[in-house]
PDB file of C-alpha atoms in Angstrom:
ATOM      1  CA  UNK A   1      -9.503 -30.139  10.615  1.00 80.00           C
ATOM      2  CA  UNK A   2      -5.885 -28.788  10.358  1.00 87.00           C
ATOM      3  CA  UNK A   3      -3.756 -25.723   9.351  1.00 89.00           C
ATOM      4  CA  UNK A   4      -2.783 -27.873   6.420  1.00 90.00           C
ATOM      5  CA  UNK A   5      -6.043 -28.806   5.263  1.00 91.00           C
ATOM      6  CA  UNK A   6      -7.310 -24.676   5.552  1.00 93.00           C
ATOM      7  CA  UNK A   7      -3.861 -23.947   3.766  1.00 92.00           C
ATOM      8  CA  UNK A   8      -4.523 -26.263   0.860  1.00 92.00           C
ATOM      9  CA  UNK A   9      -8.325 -24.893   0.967  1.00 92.00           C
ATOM     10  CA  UNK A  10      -7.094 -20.874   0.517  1.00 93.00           C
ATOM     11  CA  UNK A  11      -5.061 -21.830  -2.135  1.00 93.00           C
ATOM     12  CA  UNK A  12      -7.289 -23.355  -3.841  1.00 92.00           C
ATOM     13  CA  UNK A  13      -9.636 -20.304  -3.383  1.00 92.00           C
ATOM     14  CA  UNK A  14      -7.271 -18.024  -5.101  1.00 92.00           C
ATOM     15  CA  UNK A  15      -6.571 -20.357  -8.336  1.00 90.00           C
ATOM     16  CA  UNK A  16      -9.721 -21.443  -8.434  1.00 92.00           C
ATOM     17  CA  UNK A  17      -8.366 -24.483 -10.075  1.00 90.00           C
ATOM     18  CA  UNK A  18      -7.300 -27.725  -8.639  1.00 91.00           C
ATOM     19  CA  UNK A  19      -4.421 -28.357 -11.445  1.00 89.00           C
ATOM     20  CA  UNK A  20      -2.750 -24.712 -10.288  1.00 92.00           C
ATOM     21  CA  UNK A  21      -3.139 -24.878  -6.831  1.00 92.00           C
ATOM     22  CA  UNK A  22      -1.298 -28.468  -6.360  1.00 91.00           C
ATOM     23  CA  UNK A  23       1.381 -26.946  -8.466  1.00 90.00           C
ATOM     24  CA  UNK A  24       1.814 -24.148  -6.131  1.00 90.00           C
ATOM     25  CA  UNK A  25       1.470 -26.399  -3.083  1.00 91.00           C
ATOM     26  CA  UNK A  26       3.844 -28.805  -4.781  1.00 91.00           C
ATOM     27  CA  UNK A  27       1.765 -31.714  -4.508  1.00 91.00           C
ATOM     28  CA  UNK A  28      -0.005 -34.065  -6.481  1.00 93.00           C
ATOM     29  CA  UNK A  29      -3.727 -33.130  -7.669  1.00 90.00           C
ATOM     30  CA  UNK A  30      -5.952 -36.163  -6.591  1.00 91.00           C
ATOM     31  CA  UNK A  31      -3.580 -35.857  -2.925  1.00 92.00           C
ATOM     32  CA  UNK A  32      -5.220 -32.253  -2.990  1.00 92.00           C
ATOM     33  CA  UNK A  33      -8.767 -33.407  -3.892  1.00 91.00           C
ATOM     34  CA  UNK A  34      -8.894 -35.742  -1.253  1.00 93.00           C
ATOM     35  CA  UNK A  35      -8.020 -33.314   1.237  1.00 92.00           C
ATOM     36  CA  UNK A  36     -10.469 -31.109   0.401  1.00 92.00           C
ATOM     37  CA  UNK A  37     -12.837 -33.385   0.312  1.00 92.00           C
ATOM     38  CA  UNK A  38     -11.869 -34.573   3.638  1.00 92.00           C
ATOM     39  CA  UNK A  39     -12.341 -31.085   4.923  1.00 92.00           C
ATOM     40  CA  UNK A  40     -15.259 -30.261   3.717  1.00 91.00           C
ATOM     41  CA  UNK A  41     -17.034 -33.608   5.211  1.00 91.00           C
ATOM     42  CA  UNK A  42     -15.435 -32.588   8.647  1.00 91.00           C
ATOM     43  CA  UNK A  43     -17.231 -29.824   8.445  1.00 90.00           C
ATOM     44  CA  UNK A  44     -20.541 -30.863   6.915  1.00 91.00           C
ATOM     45  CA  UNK A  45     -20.465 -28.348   4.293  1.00 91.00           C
ATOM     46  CA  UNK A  46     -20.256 -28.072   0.218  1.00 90.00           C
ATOM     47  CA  UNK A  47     -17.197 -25.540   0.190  1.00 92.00           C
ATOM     48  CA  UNK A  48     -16.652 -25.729  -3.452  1.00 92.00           C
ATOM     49  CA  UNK A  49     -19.009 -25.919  -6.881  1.00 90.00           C
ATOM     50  CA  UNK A  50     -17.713 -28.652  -9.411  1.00 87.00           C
ATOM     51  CA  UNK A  51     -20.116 -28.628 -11.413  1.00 82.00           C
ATOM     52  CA  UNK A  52     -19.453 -27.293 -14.263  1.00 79.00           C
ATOM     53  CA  UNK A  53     -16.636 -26.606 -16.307  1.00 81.00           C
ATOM     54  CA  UNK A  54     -15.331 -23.727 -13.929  1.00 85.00           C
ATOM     55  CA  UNK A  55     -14.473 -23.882 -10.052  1.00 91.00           C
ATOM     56  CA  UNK A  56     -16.566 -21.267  -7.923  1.00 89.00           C
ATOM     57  CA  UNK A  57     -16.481 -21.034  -4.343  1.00 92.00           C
ATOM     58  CA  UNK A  58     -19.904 -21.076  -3.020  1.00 92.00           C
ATOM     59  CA  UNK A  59     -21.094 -18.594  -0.458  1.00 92.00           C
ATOM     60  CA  UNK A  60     -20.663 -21.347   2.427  1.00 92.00           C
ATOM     61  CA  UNK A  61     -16.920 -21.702   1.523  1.00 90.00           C
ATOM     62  CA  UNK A  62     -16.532 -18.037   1.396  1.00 92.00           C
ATOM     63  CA  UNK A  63     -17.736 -17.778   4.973  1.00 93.00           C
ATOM     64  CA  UNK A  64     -14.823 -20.780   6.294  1.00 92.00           C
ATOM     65  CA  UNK A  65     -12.366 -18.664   3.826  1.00 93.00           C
ATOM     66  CA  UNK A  66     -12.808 -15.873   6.096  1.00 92.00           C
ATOM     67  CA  UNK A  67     -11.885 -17.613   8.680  1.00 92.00           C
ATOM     68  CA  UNK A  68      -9.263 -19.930   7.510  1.00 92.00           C
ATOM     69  CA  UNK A  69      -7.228 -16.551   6.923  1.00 92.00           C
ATOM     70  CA  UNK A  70      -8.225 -15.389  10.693  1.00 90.00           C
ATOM     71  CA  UNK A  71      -6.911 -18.938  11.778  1.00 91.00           C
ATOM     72  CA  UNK A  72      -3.678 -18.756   9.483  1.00 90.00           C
ATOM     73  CA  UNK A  73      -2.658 -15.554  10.639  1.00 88.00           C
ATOM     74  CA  UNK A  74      -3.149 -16.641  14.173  1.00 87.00           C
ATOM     75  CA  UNK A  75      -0.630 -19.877  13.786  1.00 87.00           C
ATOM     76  CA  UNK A  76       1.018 -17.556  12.074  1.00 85.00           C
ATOM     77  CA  UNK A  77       1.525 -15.161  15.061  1.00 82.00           C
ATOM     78  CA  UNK A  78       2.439 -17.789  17.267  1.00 83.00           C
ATOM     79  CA  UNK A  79       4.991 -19.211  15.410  1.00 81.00           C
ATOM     80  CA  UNK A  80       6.989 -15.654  15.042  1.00 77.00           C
ATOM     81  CA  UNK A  81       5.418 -15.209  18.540  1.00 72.00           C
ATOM     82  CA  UNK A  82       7.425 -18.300  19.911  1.00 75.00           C
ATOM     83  CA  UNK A  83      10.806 -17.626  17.630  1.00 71.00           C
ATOM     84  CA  UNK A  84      11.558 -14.502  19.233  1.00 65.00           C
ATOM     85  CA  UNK A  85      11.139 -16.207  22.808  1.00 60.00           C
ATOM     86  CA  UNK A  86      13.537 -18.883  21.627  1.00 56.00           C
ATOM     87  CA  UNK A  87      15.976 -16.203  20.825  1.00 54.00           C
ATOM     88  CA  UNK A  88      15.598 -13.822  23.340  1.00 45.00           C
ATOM     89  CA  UNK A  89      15.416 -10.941  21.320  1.00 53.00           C
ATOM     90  CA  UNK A  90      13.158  -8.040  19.963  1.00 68.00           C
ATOM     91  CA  UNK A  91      12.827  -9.565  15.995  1.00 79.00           C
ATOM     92  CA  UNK A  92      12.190  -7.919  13.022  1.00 88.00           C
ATOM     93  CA  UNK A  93       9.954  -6.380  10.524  1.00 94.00           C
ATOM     94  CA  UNK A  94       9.248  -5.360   7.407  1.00 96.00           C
ATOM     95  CA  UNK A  95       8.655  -1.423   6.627  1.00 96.00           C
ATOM     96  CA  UNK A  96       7.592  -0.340   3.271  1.00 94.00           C
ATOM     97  CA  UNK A  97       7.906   3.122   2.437  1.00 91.00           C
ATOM     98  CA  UNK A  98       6.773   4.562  -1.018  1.00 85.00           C
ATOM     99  CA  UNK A  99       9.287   6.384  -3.437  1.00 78.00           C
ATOM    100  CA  UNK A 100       8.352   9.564  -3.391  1.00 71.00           C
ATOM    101  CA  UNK A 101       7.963   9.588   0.689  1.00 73.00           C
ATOM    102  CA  UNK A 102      11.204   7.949   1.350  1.00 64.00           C
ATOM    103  CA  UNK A 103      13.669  10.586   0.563  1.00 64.00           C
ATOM    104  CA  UNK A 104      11.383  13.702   2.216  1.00 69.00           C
ATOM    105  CA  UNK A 105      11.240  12.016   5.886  1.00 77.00           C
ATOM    106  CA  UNK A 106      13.154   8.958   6.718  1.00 89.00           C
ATOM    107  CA  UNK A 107      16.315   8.467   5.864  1.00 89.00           C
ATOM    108  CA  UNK A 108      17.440  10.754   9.233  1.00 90.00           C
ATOM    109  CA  UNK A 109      14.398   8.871  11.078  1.00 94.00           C
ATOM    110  CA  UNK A 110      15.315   5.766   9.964  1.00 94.00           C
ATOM    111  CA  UNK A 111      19.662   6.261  11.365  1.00 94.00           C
ATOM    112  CA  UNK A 112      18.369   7.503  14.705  1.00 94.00           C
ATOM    113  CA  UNK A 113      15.840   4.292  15.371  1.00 93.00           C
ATOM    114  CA  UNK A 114      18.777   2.110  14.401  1.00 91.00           C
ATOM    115  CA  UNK A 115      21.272   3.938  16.652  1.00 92.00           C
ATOM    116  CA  UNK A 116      18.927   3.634  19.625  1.00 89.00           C
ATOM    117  CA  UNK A 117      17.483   0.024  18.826  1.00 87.00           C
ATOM    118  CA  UNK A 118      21.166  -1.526  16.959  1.00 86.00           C
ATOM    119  CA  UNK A 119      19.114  -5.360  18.225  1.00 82.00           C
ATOM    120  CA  UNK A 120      15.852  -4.693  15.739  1.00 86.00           C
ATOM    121  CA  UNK A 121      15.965  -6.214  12.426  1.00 89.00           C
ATOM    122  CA  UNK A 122      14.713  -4.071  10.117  1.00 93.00           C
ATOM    123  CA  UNK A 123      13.728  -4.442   6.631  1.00 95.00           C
ATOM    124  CA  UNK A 124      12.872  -1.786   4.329  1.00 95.00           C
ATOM    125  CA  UNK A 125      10.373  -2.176   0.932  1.00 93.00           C
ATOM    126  CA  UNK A 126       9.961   0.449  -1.286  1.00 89.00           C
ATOM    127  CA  UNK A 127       6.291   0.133  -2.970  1.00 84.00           C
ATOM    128  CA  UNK A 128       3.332   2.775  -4.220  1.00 78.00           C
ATOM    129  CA  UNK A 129       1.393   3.488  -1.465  1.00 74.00           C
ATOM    130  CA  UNK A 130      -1.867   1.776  -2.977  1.00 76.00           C
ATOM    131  CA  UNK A 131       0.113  -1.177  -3.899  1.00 84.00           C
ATOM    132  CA  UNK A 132       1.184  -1.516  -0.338  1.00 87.00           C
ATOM    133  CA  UNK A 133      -2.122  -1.603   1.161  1.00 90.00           C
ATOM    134  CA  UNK A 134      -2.573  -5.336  -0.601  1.00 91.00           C
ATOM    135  CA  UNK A 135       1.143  -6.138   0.793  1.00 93.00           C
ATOM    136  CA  UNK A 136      -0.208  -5.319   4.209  1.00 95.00           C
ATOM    137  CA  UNK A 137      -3.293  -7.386   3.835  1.00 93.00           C
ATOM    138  CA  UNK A 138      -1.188 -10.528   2.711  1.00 91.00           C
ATOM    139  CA  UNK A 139       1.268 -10.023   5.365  1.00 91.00           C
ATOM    140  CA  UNK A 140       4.077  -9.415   2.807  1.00 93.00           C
ATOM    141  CA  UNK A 141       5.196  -6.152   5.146  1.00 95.00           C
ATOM    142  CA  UNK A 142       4.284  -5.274   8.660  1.00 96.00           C
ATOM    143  CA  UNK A 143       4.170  -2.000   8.997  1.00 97.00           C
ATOM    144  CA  UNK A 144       3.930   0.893   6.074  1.00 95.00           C
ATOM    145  CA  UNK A 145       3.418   4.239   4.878  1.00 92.00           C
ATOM    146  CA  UNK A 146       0.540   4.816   3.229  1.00 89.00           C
ATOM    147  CA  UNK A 147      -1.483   8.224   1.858  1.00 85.00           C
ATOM    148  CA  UNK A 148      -5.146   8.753   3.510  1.00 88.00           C
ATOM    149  CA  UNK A 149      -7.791   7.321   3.519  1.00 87.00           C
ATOM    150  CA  UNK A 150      -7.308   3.717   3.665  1.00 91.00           C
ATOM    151  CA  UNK A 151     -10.025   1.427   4.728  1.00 93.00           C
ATOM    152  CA  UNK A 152     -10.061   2.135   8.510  1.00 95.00           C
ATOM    153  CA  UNK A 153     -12.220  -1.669   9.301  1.00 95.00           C
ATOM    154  CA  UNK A 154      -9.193  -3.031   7.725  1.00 96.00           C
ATOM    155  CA  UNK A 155      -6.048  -1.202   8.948  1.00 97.00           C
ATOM    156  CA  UNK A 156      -4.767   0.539  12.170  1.00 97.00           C
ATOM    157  CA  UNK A 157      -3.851   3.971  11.614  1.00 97.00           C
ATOM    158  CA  UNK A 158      -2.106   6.528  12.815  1.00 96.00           C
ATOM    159  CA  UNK A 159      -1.614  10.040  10.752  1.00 95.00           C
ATOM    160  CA  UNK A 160       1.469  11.679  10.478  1.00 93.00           C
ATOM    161  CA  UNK A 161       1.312  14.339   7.947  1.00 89.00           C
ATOM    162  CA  UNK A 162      -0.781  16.935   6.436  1.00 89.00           C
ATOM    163  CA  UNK A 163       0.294  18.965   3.325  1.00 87.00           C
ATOM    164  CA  UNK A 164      -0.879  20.146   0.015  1.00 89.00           C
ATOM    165  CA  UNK A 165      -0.694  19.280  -3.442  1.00 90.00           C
ATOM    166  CA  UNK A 166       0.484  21.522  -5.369  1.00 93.00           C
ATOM    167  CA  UNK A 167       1.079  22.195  -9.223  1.00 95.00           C
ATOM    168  CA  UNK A 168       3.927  22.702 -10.608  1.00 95.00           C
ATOM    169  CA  UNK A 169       3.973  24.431 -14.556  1.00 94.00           C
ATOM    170  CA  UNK A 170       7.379  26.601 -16.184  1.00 94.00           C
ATOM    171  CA  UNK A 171       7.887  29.748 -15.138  1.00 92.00           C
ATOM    172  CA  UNK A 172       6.205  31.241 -18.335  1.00 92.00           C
ATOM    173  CA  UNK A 173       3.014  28.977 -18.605  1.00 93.00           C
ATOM    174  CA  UNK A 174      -0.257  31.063 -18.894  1.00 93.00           C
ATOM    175  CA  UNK A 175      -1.274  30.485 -15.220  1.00 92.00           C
ATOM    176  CA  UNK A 176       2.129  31.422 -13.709  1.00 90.00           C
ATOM    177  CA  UNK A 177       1.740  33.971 -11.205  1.00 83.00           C
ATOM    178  CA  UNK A 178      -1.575  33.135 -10.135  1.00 88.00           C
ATOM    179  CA  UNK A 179      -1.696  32.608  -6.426  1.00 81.00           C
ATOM    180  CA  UNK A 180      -4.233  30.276  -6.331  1.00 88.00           C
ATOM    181  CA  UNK A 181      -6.014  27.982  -8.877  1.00 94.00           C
ATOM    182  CA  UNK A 182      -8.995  25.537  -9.382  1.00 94.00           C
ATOM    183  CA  UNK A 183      -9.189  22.114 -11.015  1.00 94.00           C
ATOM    184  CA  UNK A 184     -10.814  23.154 -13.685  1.00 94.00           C
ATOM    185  CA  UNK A 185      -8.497  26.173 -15.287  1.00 95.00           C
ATOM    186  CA  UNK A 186      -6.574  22.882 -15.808  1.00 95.00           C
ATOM    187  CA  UNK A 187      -8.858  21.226 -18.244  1.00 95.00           C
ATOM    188  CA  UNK A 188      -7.095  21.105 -21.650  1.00 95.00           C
ATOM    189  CA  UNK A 189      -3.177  20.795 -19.754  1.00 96.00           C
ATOM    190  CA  UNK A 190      -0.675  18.028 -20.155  1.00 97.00           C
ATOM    191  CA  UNK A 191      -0.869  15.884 -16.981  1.00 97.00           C
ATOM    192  CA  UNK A 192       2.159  14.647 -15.907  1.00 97.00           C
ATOM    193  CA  UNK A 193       1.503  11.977 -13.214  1.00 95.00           C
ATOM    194  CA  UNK A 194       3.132   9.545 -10.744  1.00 91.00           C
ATOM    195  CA  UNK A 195       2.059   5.803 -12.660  1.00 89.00           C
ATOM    196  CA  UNK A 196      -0.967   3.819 -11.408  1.00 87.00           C
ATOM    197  CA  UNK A 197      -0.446   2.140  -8.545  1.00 76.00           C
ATOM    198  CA  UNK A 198       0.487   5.713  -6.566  1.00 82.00           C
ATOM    199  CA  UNK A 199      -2.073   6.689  -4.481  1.00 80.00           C
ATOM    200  CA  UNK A 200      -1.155  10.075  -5.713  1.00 86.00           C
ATOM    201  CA  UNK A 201      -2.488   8.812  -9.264  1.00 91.00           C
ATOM    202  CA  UNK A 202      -5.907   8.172  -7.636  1.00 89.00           C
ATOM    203  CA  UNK A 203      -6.021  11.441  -5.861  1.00 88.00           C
ATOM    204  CA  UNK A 204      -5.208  13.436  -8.964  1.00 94.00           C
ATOM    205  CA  UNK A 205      -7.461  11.695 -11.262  1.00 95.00           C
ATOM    206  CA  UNK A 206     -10.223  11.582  -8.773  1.00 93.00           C
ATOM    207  CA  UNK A 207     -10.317  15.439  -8.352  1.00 94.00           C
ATOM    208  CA  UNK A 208     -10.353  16.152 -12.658  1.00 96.00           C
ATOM    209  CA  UNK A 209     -13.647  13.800 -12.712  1.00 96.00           C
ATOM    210  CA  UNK A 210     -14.776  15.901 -10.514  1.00 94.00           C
ATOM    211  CA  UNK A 211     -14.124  19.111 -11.741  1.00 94.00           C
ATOM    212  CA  UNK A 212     -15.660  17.762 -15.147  1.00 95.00           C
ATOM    213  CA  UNK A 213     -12.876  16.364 -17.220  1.00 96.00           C
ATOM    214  CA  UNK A 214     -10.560  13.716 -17.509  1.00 96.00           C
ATOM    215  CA  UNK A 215      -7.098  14.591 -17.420  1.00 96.00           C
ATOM    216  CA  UNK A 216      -4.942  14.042 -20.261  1.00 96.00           C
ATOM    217  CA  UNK A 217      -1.586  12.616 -19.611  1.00 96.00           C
ATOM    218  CA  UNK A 218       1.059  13.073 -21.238  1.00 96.00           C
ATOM    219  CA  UNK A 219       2.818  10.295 -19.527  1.00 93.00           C
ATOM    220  CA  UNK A 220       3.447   8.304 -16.060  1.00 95.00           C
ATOM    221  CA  UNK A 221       6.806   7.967 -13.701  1.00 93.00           C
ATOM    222  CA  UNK A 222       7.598   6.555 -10.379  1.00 86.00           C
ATOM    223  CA  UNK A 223      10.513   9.429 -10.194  1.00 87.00           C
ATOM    224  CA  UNK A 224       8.644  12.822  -8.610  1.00 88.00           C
ATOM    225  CA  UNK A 225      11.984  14.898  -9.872  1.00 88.00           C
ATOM    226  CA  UNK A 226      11.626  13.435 -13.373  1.00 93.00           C
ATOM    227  CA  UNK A 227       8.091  14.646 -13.253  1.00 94.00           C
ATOM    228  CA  UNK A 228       9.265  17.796 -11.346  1.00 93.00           C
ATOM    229  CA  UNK A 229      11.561  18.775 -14.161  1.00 93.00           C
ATOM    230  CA  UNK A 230       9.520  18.084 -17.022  1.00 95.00           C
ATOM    231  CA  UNK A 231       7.193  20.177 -15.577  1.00 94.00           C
ATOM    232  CA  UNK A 232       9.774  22.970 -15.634  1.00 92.00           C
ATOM    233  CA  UNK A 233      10.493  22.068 -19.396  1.00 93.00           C
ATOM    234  CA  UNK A 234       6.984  23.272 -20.398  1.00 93.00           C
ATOM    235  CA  UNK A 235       5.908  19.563 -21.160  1.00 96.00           C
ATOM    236  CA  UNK A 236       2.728  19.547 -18.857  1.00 95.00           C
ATOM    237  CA  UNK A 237       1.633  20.201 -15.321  1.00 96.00           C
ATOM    238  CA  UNK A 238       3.037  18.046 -12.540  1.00 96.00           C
ATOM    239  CA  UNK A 239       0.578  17.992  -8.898  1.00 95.00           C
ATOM    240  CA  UNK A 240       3.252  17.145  -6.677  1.00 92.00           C
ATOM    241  CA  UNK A 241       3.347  17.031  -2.725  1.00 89.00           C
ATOM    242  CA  UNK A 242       3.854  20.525  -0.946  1.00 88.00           C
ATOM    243  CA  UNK A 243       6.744  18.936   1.085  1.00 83.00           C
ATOM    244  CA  UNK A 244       8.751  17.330  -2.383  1.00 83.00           C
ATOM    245  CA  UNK A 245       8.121  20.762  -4.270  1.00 88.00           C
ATOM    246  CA  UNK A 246       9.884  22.821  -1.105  1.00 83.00           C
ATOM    247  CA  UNK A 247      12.870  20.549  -1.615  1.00 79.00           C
ATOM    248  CA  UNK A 248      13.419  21.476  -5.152  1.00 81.00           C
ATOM    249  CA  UNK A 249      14.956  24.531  -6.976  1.00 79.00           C
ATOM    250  CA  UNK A 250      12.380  26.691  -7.986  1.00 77.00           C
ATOM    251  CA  UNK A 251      13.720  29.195  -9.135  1.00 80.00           C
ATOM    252  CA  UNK A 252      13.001  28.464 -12.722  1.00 81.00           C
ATOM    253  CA  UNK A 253       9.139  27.027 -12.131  1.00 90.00           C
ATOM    254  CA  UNK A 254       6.000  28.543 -11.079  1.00 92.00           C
ATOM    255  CA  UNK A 255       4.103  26.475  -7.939  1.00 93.00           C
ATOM    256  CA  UNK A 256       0.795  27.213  -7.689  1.00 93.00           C
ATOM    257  CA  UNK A 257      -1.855  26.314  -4.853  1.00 92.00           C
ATOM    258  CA  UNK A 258      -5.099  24.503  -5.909  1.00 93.00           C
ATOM    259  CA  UNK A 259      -8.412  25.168  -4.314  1.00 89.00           C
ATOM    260  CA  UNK A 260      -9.465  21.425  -3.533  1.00 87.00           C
ATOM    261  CA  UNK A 261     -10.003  19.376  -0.819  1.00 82.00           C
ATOM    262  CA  UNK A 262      -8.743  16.340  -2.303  1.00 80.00           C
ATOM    263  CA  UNK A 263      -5.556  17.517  -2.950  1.00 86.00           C
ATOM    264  CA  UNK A 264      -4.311  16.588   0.027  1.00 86.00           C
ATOM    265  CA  UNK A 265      -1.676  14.627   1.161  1.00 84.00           C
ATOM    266  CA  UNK A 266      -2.038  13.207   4.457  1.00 88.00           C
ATOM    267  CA  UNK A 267       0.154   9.923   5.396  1.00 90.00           C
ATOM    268  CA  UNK A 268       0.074   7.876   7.930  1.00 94.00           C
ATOM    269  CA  UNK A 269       1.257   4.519  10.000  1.00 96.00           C
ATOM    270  CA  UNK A 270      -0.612   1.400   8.975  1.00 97.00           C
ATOM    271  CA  UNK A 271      -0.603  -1.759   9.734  1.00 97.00           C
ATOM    272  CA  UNK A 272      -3.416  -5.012   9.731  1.00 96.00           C
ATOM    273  CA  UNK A 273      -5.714  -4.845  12.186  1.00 94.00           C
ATOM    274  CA  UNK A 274      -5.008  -7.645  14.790  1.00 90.00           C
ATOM    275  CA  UNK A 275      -1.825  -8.809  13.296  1.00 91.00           C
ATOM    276  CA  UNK A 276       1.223  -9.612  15.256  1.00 87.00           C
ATOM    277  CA  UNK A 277       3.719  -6.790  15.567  1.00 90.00           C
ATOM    278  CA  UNK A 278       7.301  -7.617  16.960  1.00 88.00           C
ATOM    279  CA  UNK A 279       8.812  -5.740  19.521  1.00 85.00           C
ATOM    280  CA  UNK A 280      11.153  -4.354  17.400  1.00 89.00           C
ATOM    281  CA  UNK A 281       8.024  -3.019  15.346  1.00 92.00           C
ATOM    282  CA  UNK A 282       5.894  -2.097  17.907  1.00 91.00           C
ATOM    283  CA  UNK A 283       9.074   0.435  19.197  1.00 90.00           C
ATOM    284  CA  UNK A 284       9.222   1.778  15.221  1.00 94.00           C
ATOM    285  CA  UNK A 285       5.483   2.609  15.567  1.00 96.00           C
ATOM    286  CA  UNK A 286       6.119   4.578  18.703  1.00 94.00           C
ATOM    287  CA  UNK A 287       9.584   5.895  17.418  1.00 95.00           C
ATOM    288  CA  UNK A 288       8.126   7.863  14.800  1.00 96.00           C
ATOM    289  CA  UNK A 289       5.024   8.924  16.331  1.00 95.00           C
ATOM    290  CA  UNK A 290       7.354  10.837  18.540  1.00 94.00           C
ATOM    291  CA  UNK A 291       9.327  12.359  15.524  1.00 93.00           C
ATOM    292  CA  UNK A 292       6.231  13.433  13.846  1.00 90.00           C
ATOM    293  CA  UNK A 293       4.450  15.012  16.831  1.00 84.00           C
TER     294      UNK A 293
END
């Protein structure tokens, strides 16, 4: 058995077709067959159904895909592991930061890491915060930002922030004035809401099923002042983060609090459990720990 033979194996997993996978892998589809076939006599085991028309992985070949990943990420690791050695220097990393987080907290974090670590390469991602949970699992980014809770067997965490959600409506919508509000007096409103793939979308949605509707949007953006500002136009209600609304003008908008315990927004640090983390990244981790405490 060999990291090639468990490569060829995953990806074969994830296609579930032999035709797609060697065109991935860039090689030729009976070379492929062979070496799965050769694997799975190594290890005594029936890793994949051919029998009928459609490929399945059977439950014994979902038990070595689980590992096969473990075992990837290790060589993995070792290979970055042994490059910075080589090179005699901290490395790099990857940092995704969702849109609406980026320009509330780290631009200013972000310049003072690089002024007191100039060696670390750093590489910045902007994706949705659920969308970035997957990017961490494939190993896509190292380290990201990501709103609470994420699955805690699956990531290492470490919390940062704690605000509300608020709503935002015009300054002469029915429930202006109120100081506080529940999810229900917002039944028959215009949602306007980050797009899927925001864990803010989630959160939101979540709470109306809850409070015994589902919302009706008006329409989706990845742009929190877009959504901010339509609000104020009287097109809908906007639930934004306390910490975004504070930055605006709003002068012209009534914010009001909502009584909910989901509407939270708490972020944190994650990052794969047992996954290699560079120097450079392992002093990012630390760096803003510090700034947030």
């Amino acid at each position: 058995m060999d990291i090639k033979q468990l490569r060829f194996f995953l990806e074969v997993c994830k296609e579930l077709s032999f035709s797609r996978a060697s065109e991935k892998l860039h090689i030729s589809q009976p070379a492929l067959s062979k070496t799965i076939h050769q694997l799975e006599e190594e290890i005594g085991l029936r890793l994949l159904d051919r029998s009928t028309r459609h490929l399945f992985v059977t439950k014994e070949g979902e038990i070595i895909r689980q590992h096969a990943r473990k075992v990837l990420r290790s060589a993995e690791d070792l290979w970055h592991e042994a490059e910075e050695i080589k090179l005699h220097k901290k490395g790099s990393f990857t940092f995704g930061l969702p849109p609406v987080i980026g320009s509330s907290f780290f631009p200013e974090i972000i310049a003072d890491f690089r002024r007191f670590y100039p060696e670390a390469g750093m590489r910045i991602v902007e994706e949705g915060a659920k969308i970035m949970e997957q990017s961490l699992l494939e190993g896509n980014i190292d380290v990201g930002v990501a709103i609470l809770p994420v699955d805690e067997e699956q990531f290492e965490i470490r919390q940062i922030i704690d605000r509300k959600i608020l709503a935002v409506t015009s300054a002469d919508h029915p429930l202006a004035g109120c100081e506080s509000i529940q999810m229900r007096d917002l039944k028959h409103e215009s949602f306007l809401m980050f797009q899927q793939g925001f864990a803010l979308y989630d959160r939101v949605f979540e709470s109306c099923i809850q409070a015994g509707f589902e919302p009706g949007i008006l329409y989706e953006s990845s742009q929190w002042d877009f959504l901010f500002e339509s609000a104020i136009a009287g097109l809908g209600v906007a639930l934004l983060p306390e910490t975004v609304v504070h930055k605006a003008d709003t002068r012209n908008v009534s914010v009001l609090a909502v009584d909910d315990d989901l509407l939270h927004w708490r972020l944190a640090l994650i990052w794969r459990k047992q996954s290699y983390q560079t120097q450079a990244a392992q002093a990012w981790i630390a760096f803003v720990e510090e700034a947030f405490a």
